[in-house]
Tab-separated table of C-alpha atoms in Angstrom:
chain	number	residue	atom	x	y	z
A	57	UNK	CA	91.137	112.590	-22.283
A	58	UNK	CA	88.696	115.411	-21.564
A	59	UNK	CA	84.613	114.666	-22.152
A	60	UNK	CA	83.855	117.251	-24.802
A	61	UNK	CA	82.331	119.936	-24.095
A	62	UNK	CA	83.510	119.877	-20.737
A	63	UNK	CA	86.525	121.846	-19.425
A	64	UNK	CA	89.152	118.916	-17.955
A	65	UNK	CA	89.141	119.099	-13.894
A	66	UNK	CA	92.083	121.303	-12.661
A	67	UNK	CA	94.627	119.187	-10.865
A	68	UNK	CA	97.771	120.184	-9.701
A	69	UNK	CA	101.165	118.817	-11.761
A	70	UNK	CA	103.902	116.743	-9.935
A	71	UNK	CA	105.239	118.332	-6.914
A	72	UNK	CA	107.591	118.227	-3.859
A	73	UNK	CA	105.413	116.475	-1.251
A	74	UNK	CA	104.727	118.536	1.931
A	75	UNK	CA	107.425	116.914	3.711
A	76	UNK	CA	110.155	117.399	1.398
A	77	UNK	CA	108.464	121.632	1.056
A	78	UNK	CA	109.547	121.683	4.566
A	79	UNK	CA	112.639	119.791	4.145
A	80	UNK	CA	113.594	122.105	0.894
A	81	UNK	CA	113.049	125.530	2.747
A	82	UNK	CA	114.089	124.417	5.916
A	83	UNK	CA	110.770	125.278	7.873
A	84	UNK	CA	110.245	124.427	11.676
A	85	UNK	CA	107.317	124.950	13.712
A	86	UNK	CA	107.476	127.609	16.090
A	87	UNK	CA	106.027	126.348	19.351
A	88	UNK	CA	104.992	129.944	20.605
A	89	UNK	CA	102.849	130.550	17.531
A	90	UNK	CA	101.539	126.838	17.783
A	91	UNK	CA	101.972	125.602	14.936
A	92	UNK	CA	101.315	122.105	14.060
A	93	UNK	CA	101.472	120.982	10.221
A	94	UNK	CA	99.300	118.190	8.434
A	95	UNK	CA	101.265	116.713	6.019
A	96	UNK	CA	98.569	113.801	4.942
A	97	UNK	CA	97.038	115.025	2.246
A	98	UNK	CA	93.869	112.265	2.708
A	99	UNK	CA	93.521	114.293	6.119
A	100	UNK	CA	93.455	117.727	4.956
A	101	UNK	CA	91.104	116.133	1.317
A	102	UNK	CA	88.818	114.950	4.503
A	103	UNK	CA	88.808	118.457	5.789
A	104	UNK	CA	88.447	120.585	2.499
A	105	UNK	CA	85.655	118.139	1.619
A	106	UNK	CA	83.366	119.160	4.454
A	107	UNK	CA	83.109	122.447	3.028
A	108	UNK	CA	81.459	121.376	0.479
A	109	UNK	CA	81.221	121.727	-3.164
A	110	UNK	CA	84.463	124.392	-3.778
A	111	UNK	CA	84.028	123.955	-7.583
A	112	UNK	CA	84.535	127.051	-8.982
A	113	UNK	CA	84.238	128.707	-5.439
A	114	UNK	CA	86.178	131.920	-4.447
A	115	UNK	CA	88.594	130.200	-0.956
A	116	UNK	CA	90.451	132.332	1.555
A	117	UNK	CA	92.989	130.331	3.550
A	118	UNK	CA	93.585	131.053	6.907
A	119	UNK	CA	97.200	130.345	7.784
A	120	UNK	CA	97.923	127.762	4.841
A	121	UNK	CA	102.025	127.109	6.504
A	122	UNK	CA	103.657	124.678	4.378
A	123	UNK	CA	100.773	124.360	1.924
A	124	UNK	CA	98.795	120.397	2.768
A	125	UNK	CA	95.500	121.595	3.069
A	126	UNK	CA	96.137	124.431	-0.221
A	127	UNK	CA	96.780	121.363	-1.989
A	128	UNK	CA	93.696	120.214	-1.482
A	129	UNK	CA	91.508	122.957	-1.908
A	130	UNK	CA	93.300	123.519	-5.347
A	131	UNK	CA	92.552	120.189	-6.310
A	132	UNK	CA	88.712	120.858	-5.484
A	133	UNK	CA	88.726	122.884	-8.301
A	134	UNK	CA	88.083	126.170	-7.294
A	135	UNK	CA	88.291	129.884	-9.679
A	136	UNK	CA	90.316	131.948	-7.129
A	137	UNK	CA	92.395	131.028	-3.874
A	138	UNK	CA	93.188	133.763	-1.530
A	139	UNK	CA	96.094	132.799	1.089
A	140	UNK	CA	96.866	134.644	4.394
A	141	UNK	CA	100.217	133.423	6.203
A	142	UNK	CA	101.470	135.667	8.615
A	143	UNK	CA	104.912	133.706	8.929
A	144	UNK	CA	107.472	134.985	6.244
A	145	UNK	CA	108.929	131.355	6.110
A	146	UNK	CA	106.065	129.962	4.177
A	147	UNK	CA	105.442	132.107	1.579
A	148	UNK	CA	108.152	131.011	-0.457
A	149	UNK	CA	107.008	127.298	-0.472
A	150	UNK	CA	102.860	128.913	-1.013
A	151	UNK	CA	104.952	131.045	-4.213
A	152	UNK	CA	105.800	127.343	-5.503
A	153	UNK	CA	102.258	126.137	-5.356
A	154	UNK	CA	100.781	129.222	-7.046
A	155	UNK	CA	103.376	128.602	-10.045
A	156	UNK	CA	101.803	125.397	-10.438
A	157	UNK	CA	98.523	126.929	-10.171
A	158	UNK	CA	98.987	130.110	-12.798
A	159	UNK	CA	96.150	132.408	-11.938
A	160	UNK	CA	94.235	130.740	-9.539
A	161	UNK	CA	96.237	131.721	-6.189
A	162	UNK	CA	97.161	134.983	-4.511
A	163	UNK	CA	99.118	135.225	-1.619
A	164	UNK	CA	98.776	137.878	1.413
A	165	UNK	CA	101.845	138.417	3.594
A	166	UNK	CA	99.701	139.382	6.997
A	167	UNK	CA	97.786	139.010	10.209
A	168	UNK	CA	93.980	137.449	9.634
A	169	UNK	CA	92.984	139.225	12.651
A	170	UNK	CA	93.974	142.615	11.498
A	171	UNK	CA	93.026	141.674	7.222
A	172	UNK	CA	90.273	144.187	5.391
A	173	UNK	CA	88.431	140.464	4.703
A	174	UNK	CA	85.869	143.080	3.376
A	175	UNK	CA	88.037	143.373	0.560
A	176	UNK	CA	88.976	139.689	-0.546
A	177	UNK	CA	86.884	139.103	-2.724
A	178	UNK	CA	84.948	140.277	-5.875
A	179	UNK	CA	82.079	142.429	-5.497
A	180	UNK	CA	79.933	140.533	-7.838
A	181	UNK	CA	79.789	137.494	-5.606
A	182	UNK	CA	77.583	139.119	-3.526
A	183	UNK	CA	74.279	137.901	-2.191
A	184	UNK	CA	71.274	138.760	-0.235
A	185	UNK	CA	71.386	137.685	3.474
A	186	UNK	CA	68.337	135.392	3.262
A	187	UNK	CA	68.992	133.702	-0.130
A	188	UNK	CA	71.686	130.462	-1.051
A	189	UNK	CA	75.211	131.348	0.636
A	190	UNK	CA	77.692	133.039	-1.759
A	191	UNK	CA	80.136	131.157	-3.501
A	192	UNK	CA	82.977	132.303	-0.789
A	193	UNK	CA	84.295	129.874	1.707
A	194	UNK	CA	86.598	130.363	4.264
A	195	UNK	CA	89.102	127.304	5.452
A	196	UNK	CA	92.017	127.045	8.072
A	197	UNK	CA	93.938	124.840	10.313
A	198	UNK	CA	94.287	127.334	13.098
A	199	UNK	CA	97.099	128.053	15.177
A	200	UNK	CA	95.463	126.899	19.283
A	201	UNK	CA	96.563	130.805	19.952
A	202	UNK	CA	94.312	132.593	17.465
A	203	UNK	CA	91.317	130.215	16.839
A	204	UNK	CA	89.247	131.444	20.042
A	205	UNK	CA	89.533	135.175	19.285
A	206	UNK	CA	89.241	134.703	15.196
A	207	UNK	CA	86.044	132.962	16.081
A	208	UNK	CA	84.797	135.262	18.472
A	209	UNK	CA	85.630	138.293	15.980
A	210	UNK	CA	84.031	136.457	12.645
A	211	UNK	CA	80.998	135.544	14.912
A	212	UNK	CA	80.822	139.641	15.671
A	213	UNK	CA	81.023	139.746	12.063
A	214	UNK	CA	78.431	137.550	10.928
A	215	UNK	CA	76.048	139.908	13.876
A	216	UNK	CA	76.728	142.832	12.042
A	217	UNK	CA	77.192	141.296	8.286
A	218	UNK	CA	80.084	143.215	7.759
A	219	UNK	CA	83.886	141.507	7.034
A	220	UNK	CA	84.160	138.718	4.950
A	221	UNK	CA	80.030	138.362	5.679
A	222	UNK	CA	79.553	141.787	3.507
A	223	UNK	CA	78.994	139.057	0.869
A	224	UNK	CA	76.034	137.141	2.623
A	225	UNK	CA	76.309	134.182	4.567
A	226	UNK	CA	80.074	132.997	4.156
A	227	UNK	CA	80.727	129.463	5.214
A	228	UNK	CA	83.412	128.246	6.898
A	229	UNK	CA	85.140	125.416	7.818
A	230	UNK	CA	87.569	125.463	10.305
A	231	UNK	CA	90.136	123.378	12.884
A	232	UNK	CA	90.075	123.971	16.763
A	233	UNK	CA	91.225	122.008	19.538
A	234	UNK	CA	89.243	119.330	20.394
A	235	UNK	CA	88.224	120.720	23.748
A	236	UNK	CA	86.974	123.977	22.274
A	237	UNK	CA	84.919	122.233	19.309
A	238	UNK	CA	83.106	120.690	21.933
A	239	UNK	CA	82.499	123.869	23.371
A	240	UNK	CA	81.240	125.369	20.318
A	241	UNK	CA	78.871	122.306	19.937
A	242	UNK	CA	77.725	121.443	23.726
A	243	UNK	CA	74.002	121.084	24.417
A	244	UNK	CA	72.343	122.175	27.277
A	245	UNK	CA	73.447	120.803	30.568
A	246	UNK	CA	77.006	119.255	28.846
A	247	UNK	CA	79.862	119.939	31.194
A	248	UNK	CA	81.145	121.693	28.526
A	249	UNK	CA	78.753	124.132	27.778
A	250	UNK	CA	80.010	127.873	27.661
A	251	UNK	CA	79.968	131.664	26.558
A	252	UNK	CA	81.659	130.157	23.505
A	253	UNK	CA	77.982	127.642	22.805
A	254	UNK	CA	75.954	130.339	23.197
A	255	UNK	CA	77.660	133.203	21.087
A	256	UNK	CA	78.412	130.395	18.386
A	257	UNK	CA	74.871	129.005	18.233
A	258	UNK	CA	72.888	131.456	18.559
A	259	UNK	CA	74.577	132.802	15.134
A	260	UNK	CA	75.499	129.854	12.922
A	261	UNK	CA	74.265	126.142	12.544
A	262	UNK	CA	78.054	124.408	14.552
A	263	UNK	CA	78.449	121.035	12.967
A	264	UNK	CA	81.489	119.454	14.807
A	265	UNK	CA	82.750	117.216	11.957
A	266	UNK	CA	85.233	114.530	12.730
A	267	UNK	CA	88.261	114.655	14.778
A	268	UNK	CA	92.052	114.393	13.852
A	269	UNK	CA	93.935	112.460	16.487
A	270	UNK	CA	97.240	114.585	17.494
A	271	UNK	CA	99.684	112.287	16.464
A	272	UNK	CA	98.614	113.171	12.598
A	273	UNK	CA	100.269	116.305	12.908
A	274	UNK	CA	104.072	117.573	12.601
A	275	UNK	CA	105.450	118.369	15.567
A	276	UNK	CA	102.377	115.990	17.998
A	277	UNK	CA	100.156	118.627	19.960
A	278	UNK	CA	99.191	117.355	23.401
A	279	UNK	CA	95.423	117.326	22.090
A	280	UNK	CA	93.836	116.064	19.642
A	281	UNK	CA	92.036	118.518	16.873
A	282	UNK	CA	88.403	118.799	15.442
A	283	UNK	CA	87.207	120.490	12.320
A	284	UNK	CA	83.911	122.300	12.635
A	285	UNK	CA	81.740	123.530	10.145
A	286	UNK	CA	79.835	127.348	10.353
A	287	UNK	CA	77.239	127.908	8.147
A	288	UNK	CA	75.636	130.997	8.835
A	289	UNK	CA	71.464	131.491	10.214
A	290	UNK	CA	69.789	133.779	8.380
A	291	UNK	CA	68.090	135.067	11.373
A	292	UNK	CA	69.832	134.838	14.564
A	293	UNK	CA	68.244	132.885	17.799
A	294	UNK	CA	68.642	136.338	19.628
A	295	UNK	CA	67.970	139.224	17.794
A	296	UNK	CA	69.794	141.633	19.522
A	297	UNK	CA	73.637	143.472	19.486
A	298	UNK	CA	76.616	141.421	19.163
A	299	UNK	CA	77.916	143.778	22.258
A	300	UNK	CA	74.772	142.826	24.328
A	301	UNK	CA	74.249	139.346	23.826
A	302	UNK	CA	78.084	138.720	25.121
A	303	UNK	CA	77.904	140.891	27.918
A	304	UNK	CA	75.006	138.656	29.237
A	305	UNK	CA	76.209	135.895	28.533
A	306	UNK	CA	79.790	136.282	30.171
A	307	UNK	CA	77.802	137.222	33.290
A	308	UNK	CA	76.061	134.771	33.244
A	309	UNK	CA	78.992	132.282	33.108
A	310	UNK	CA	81.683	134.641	34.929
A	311	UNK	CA	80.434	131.913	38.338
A	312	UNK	CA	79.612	129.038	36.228
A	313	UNK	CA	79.552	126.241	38.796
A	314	UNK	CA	77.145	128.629	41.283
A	315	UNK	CA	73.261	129.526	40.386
A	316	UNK	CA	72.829	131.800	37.319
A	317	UNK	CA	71.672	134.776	39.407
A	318	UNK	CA	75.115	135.242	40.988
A	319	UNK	CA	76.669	135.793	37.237
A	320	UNK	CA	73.210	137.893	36.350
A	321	UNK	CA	73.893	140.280	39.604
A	322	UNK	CA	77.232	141.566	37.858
A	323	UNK	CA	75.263	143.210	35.314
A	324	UNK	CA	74.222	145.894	37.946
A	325	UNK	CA	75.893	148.178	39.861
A	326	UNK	CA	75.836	147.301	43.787
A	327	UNK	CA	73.502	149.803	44.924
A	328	UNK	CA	70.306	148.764	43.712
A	329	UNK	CA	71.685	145.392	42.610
A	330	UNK	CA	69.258	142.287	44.568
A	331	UNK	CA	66.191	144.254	43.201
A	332	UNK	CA	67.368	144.499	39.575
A	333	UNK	CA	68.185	141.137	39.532
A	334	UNK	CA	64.887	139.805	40.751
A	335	UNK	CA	63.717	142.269	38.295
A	336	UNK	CA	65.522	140.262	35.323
A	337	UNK	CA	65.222	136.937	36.189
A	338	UNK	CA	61.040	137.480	36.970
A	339	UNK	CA	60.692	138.879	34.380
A	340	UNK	CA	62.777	137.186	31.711
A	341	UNK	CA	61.246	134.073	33.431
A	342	UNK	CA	64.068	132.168	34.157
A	343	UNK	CA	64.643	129.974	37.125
A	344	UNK	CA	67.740	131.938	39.420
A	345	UNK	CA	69.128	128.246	40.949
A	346	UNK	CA	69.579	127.064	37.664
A	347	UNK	CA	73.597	126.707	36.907
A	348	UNK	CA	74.713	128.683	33.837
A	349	UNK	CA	75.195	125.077	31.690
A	350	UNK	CA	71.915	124.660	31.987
A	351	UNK	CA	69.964	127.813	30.379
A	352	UNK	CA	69.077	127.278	27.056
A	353	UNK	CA	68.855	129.249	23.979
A	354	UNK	CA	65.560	130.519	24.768
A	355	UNK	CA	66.225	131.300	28.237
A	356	UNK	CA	69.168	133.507	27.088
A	357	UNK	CA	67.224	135.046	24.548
A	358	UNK	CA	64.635	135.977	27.238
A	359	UNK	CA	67.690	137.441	29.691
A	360	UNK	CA	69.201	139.727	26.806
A	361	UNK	CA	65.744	140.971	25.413
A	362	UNK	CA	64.435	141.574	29.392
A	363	UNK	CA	68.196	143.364	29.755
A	364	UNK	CA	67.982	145.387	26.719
A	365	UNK	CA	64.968	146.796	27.688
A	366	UNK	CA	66.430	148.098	31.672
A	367	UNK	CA	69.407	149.354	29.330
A	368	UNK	CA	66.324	151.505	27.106
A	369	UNK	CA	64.795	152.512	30.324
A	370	UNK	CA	68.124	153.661	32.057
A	371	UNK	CA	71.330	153.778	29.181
A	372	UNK	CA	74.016	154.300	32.015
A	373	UNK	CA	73.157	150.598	33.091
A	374	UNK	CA	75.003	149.172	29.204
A	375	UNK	CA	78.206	151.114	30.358
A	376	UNK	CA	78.287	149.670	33.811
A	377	UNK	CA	81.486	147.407	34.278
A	378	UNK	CA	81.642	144.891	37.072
A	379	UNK	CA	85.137	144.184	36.988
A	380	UNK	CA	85.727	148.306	36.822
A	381	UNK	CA	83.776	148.696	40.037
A	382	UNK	CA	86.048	146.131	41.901
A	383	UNK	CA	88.901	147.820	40.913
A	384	UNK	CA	88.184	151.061	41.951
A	385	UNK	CA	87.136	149.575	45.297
A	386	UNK	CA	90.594	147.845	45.540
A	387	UNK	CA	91.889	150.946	44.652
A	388	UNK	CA	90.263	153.327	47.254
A	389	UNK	CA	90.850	150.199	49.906
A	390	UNK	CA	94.734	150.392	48.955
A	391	UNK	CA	94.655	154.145	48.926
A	392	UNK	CA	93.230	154.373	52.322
A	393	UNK	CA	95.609	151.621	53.978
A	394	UNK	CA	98.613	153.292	52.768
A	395	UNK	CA	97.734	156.763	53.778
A	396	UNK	CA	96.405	155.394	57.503
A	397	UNK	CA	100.005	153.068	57.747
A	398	UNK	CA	101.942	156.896	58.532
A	399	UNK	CA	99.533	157.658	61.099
A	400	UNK	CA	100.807	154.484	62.794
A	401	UNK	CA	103.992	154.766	62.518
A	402	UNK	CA	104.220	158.276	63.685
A	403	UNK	CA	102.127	157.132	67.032
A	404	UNK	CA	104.290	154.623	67.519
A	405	UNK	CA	107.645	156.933	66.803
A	406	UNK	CA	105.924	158.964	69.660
A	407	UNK	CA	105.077	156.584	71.886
């Protein structure tokens, strides 16, 4: 019986558990989109829950498949429930849940990576940058093949507070492999520090929650999965472009297990390139035979604001591609081989 007063707490009626959804529309994970599905719904209450309070919150699912973790979120109580599946097969089970949910759900037949997230929500749920996040989250057990490069793009995002950040500082709470969480979380000197700590950090407070061993899933991935939490900083740790920061710091780690100067000198172009490296690393302060694992946030702050301002002083140096320079050398190389190998042969044909 309802406390008066009070509005009773939304819970879903009776339905077909997750297994016998799957069952019912004859759904099978498709190994080359790796997917893996959680059908226990303690698990994916567990993962909702580190969201926080959803309570009337505005929730876009990422990739919601057969519909364990929607369950949950809908019994969290929120207003509105925005779901993105990019597999047709699904969306007749998701159709089901919204039924049982009249008004609350709305489902999107498309690609997260290509979604107007700008869009997904209601304009009046906007907030300021520097005051409380809005009431938005964003939750997903993600496919292995798309959580790298949804991170990387929502962390580009969050840079330029545009997407689903054009409401302030959007939370989210998401699933990776384990191996990757522990990238987005390493410290300092961990073996598994990477490009992926830095860019990550240096935006959003990375709270690696608790891990799901593999075997909870449907069909067993080889690894096990963790769920991370992102709430956004309000100012970032390095306070320059999204575009610069990551082109430092992939240079930086392009030669991660040799000194951090030999990723810094791929910044430059060869001629010229010892000096402007001394340059950077003098002047950024930064110790060259340190290994890339080992730079901290502060150090990389000091390399991208000592690099943005050699890009000021001489633009053309921004544009400059390492990995286009090599090329073209490999390509003038080849070009010169093959037009020296008829020489030869005519010589010889003489001879």
């Amino acid at each position: 019986m309802a406390v008066p007063g009070k509005a009773a707490a939304f819970r879903l009626p009776p339905l077909p558990t997750v297994g016998e959804i799957i069952k019912l529309f004859r759904l099978k994970a498709q190994k080359q989109l790796s997917q893996n599905f959680l059908l226990d719904l303690r698990l994916t209450d567990k993962i909702v829950k580190q969201a926080g309070e959803l309570k009337n919150a505005h929730v876009c699912e990422v990739g919601p498949g057969p519909g364990g973790i929607t369950r949950s979120i809908l019994n969290a109580g929120v207003e509105q429930l925005l779901l993105i599946e990019k597999d047709a097969r699904f969306i007749p089970g998701l159709q089901m849940l919204s039924e049982a949910a009249p008004g609350k759900v709305r489902i999107v037949h498309g690609d997260i990576l290509t979604y107007k997230m700008e869009r997904a929500f209601p304009k009046f749920l906007k907030k300021n940058w520097e005051d409380e996040p809005p009431d938005i989250h964003i939750i997903g057990n993600l496919p292995f093949s798309v959580s790298t490069p949804l991170i990387i793009k929502w962390l580009e995002n969050i840079s330029k507070k545009d997407g689903p950040f054009i409401y302030g500082r959007t939370q989210m709470t998401l699933t990776f492999q384990k191996e990757v969480a522990e990238r987005l979380t390493a410290n300092p000197g961990g073996k598994q520090r990477s490009r992926l700590s830095i860019m990550s950090q240096h935006l959003c407070t990375v709270e690696n929650c608790f891990v799901i061993p593999g075997q909870a899933f449907v069909p067993k991935p080889e690894v096990d999965v963790a769920v991370v939490h992102f709430p956004p900083l309000v100012q970032p740790k390095i306070q320059q472009p999204f575009e610069l920061v990551e082109k430092v710091v992939r240079s930086v780690f392009q030669f991660r297990r040799k000194y951090c100067f030999r990723g810094i000198e791929t910044l430059f172009p060869e001629n010229g390139r010892l000096k402007r490296t001394e340059q950077l690393m003098m002047t950024a302060n930064v110790d060259p035979t340190l290994r890339p694992f080992q730079l901290s946030m502060s150090q990389f702050r000091s390399l991208c604001d000592t690099y943005r301002k050699m890009c000021d002083e001489d633009p053309a140096l921004f544009v400059y591609n390492y990995r286009e320079e090599l090329r073209q050398k490999k390509k003038m190389r080849s070009l010169l081989e093959s037009t020296s190998e008829p020489k030869q042969t005519e010589e010889e044909n003489q001879l």
